[in-house]
GROMACS .gro file of C-alpha atoms in nm:
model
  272
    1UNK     CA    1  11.359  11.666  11.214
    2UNK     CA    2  11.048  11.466  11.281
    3UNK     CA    3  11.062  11.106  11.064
    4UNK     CA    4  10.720  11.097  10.855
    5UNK     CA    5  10.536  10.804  10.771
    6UNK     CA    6  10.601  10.619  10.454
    7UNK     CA    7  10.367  10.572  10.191
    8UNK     CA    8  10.373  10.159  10.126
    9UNK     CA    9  10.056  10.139   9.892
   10UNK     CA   10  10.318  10.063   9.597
   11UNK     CA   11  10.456   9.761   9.776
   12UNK     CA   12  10.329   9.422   9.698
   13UNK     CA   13  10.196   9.193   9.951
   14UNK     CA   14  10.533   8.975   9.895
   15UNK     CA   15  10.738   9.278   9.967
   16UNK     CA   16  10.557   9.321  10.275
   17UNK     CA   17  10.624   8.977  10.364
   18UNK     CA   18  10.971   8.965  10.262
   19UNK     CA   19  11.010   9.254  10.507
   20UNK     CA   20  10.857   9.107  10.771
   21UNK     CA   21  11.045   8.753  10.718
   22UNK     CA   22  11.421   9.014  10.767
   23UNK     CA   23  11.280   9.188  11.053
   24UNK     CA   24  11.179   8.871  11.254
   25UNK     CA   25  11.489   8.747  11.146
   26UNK     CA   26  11.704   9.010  11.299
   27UNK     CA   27  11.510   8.999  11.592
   28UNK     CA   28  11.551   8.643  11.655
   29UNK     CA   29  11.933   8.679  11.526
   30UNK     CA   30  11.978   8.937  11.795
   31UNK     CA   31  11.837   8.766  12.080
   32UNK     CA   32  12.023   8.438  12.042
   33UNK     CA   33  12.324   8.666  12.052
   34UNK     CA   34  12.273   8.770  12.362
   35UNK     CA   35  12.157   8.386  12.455
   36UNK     CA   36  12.473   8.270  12.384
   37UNK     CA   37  12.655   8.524  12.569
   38UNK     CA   38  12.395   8.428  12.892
   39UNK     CA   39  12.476   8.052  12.837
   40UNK     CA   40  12.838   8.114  12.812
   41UNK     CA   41  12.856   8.273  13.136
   42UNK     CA   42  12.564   8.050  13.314
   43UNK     CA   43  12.738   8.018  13.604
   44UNK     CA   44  12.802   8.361  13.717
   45UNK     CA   45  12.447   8.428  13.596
   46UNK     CA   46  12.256   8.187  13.774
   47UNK     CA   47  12.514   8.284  14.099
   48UNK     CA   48  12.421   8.627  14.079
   49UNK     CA   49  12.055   8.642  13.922
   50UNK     CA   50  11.864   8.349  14.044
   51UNK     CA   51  12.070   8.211  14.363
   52UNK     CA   52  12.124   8.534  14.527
   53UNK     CA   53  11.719   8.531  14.593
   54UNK     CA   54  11.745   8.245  14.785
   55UNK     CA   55  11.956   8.496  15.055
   56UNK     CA   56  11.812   8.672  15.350
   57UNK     CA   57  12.042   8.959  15.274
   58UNK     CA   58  11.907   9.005  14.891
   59UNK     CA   59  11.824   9.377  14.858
   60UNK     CA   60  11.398   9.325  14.839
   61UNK     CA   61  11.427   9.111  15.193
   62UNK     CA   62  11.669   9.396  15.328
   63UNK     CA   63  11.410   9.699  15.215
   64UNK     CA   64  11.112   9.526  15.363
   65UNK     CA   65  11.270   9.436  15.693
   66UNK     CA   66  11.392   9.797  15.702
   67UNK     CA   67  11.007   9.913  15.675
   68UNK     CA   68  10.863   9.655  15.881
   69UNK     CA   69  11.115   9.844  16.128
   70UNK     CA   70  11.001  10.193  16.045
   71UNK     CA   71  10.617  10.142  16.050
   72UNK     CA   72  10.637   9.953  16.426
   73UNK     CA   73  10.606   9.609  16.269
   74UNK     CA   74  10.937   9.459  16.417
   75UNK     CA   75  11.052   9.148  16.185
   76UNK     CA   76  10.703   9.092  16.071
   77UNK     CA   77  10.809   9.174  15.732
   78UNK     CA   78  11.204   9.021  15.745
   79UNK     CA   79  11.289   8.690  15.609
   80UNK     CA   80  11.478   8.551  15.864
   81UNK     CA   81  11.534   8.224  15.720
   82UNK     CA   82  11.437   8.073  15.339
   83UNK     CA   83  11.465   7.711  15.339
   84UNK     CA   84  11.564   7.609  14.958
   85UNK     CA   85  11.748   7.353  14.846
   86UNK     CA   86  11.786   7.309  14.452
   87UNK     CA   87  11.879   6.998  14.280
   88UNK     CA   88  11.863   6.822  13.978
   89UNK     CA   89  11.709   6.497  13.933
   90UNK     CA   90  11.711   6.451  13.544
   91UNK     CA   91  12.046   6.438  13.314
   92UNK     CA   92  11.947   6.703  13.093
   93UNK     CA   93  11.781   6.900  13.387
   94UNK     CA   94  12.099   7.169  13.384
   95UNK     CA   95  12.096   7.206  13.067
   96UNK     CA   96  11.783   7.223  12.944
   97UNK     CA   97  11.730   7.510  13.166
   98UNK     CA   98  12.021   7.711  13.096
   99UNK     CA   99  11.887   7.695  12.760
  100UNK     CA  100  11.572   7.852  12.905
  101UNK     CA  101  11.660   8.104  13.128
  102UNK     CA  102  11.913   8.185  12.844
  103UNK     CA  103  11.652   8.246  12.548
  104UNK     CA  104  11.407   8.447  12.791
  105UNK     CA  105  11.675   8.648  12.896
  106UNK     CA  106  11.799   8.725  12.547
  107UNK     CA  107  11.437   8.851  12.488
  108UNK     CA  108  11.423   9.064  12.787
  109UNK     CA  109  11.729   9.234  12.716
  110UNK     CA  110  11.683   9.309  12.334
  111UNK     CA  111  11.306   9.320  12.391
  112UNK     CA  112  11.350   9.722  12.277
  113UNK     CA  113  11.505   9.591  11.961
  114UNK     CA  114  11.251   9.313  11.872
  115UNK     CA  115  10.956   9.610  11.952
  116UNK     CA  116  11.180   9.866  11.728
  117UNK     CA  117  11.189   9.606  11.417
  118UNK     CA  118  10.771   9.562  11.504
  119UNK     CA  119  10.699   9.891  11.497
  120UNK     CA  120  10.904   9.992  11.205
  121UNK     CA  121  10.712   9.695  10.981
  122UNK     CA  122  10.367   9.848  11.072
  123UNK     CA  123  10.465  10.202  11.113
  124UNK     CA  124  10.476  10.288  10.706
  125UNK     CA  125  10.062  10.174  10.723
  126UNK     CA  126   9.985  10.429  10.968
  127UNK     CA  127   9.775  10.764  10.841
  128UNK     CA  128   9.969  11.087  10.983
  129UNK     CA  129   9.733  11.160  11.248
  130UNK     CA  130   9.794  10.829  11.390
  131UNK     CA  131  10.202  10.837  11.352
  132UNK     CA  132  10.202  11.154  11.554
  133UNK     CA  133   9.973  11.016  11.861
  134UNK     CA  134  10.178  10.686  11.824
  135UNK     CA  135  10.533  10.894  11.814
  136UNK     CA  136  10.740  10.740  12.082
  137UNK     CA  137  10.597  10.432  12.119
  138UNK     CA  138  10.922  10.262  12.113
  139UNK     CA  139  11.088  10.420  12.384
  140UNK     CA  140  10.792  10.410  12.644
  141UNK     CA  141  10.721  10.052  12.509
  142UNK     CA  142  11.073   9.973  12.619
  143UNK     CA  143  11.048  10.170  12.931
  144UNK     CA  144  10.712  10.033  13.070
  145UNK     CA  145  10.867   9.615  13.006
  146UNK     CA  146  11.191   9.706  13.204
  147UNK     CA  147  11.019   9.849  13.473
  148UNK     CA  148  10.814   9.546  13.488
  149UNK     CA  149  11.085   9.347  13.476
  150UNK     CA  150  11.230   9.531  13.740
  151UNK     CA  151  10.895   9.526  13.956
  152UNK     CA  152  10.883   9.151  13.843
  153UNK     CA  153  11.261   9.048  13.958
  154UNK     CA  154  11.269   9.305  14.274
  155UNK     CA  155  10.900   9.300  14.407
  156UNK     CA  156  10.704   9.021  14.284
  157UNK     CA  157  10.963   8.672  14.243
  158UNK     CA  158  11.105   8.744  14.599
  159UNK     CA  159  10.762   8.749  14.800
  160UNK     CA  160  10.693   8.424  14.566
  161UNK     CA  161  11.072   8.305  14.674
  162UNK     CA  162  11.052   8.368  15.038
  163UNK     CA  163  10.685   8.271  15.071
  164UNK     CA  164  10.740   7.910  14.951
  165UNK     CA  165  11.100   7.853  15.092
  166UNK     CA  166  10.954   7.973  15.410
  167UNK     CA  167  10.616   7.727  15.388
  168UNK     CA  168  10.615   7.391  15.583
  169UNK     CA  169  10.303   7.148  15.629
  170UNK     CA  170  10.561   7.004  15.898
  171UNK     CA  171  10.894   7.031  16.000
  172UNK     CA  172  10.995   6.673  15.876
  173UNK     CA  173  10.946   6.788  15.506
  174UNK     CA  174  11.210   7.016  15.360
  175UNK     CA  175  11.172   7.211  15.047
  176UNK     CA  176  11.389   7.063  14.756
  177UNK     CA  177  11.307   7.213  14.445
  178UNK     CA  178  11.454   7.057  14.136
  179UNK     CA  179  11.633   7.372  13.942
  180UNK     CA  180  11.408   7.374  13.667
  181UNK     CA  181  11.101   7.452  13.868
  182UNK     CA  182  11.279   7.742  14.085
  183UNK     CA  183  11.412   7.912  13.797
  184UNK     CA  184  11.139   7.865  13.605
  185UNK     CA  185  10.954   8.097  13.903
  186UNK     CA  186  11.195   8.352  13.828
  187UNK     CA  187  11.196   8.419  13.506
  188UNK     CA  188  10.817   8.365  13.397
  189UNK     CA  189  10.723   8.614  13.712
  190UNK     CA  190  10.961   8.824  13.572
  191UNK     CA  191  10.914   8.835  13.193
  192UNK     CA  192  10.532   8.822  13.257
  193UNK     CA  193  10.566   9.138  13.486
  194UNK     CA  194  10.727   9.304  13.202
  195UNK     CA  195  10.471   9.191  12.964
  196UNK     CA  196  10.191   9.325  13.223
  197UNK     CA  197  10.332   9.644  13.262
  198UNK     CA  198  10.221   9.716  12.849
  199UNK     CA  199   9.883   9.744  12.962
  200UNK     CA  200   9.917  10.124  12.877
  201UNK     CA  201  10.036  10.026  12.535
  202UNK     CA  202   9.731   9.768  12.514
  203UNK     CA  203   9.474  10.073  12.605
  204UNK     CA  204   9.608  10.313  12.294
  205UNK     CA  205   9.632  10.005  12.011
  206UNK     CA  206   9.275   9.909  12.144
  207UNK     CA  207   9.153  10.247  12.153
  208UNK     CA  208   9.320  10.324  11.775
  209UNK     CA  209   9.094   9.993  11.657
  210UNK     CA  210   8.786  10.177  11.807
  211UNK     CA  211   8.746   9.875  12.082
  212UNK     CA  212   8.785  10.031  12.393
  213UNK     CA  213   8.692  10.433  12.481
  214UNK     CA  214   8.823  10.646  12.797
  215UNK     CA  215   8.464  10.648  12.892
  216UNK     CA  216   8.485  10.253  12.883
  217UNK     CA  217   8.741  10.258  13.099
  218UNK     CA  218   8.654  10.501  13.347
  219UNK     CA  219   8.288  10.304  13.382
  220UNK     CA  220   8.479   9.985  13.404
  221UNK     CA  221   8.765  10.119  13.638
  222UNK     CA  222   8.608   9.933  13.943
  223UNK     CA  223   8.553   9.566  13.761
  224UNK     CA  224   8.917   9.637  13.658
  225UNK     CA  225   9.050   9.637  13.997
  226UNK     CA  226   8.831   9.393  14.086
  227UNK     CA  227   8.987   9.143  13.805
  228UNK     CA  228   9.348   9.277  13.875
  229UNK     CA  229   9.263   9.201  14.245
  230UNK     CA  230   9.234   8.858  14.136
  231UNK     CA  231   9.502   8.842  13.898
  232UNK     CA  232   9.756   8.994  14.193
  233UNK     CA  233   9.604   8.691  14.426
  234UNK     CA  234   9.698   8.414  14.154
  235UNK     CA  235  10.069   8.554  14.051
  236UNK     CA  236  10.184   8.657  14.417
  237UNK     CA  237  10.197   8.472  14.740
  238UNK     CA  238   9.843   8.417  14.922
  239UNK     CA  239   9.908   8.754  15.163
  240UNK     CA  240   9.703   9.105  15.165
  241UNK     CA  241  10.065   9.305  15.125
  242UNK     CA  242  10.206   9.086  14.796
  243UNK     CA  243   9.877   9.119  14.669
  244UNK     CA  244   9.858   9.492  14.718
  245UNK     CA  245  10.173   9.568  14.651
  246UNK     CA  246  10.148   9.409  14.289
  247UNK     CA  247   9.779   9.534  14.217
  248UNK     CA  248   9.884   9.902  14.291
  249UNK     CA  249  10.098   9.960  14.014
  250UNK     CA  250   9.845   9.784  13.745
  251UNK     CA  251   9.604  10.029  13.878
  252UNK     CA  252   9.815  10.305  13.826
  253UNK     CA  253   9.900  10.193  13.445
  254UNK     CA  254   9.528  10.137  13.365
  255UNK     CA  255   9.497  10.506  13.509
  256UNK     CA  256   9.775  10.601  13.223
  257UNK     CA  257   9.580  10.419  12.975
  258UNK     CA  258   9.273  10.615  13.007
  259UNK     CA  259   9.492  10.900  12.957
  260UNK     CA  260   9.636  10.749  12.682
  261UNK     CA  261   9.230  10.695  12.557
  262UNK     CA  262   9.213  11.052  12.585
  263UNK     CA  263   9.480  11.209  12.401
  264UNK     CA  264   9.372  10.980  12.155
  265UNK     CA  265   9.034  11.096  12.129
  266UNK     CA  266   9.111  11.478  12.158
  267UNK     CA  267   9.335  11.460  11.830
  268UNK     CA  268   9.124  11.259  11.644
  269UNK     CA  269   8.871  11.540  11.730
  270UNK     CA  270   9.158  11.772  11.656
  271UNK     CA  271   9.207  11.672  11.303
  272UNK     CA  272   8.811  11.606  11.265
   0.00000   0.00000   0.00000
């Protein structure tokens, strides 16, 4: 049975916020949860999450070598060697960013949650037409961050990894990053590549507000690869393939968002 749309014009504006106030709440309850369960097991976390990337033998390194093999390219694409050392040179260096990759983490993972508790506060304002185009928002909201995650932690944070563990200006300097800075790299690449990967999501709550149309996009498609061109250069190691490789599947959302535009657009006409 489909869920309708609640009517909340009898709620006061101190009910509203009072509802708000519990859902932020549980979302923030819910995510230190899962923060303390990260900063409980730290060790094995950082071992397996963040260290392993410093490894010629992590799974990214291994795919790329295998298809600088199959294209003819020999070890052009294989990291034969990352140089990174990690230390700490402050007393509350380990901890602070435990804390860190700890909170970020607790996000990522019960980012479908937080979104959920979002969408359910602003969900009882929206007019039936706009509850049925906006039906399933949560799942592909949750669906489009982990892939960027994914894309983020697999694609995007190893080029960055390998590129400046692999960077000399001479061979008497050695990279020694403190531990904040390297896992710092991690996670933001990662949590922003989730955040990125909402474009989609951005497109349909723009296009609802009347801000953006699928014309728009479509006569703006070209400046928009142009500035995601850019973006891709800024976020990714100073090579053609990172850059490509990153600015392919923006393009490819912004493609779903004119869709998106579109549906939008044909049931508004729908429902005149």
């Amino acid at each position: 049975m489909t869920e309708e749309p609640k009517n909340d014009k009898e709620m006061s504006f101190l009910g509203h916020l009072e509802e708000l106030r519990w859902r932020l709440v549980k979302s923030v309850a819910a995510i230190l949860v899962v923060a303390i369960v990260l900063f409980i097991f730290r060790k094995e976390v950082v071992d397996t999450v963040f260290m392993s990337m410093k490894e010629v033998n992590f799974p990214t390194y291994n795919f790329f070598c295998w298809l600088s093999h199959t294209v003819g390219a020999g070890d052009e694409l294989c990291a034969n060697k990352i140089s990174i050392n990690t230390q700490s040179i402050s007393p509350t260096g380990q901890f602070s960013v435990s804390m860190y990759f700890s909170f970020i983490g607790g996000f990522i993972v019960m980012f479908p949650f937080v979104f959920y508790q979002i969408w359910s506060f602003i969900r009882p304002a929206l007019k039936e037409t706009e509850f049925k185009v906006a039906k399933g928002s949560v799942f592909w909201a949750s669906i489009l961050f982990l892939l960027g995650v994914a894309f983020g932690y697999f694609v995007v944070s190893p080029l960055a990894v390998q590129f400046f563990g692999s960077f000399h200006v001479s061979d008497g300097v050695t990279n020694n990053f403190t531990i904040n800075s390297y896992l710092s790299l991690i996670t933001t690449t990662t949590l922003f590549s989730g955040l990125f990967f909402e474009l989609p999501m951005v497109i349909m709550i723009l296009t609802k507000l009347g801000l953006v149309s699928s014309g728009f996009l479509k006569k703006y498609r070209k400046h928009a690869l142009v500035i995601v061109l850019i973006v891709s250069a800024v976020i990714t190691p100073p090579d053609v393939i990172s850059q490509v490789l990153v600015a392919i599947p923006v393009m490819l959302l912004y493609e779903i968002g004119i869709v998106v535009a579109k549906r939008i657009e044909n049931t508004r006409k729908s429902y005149g």
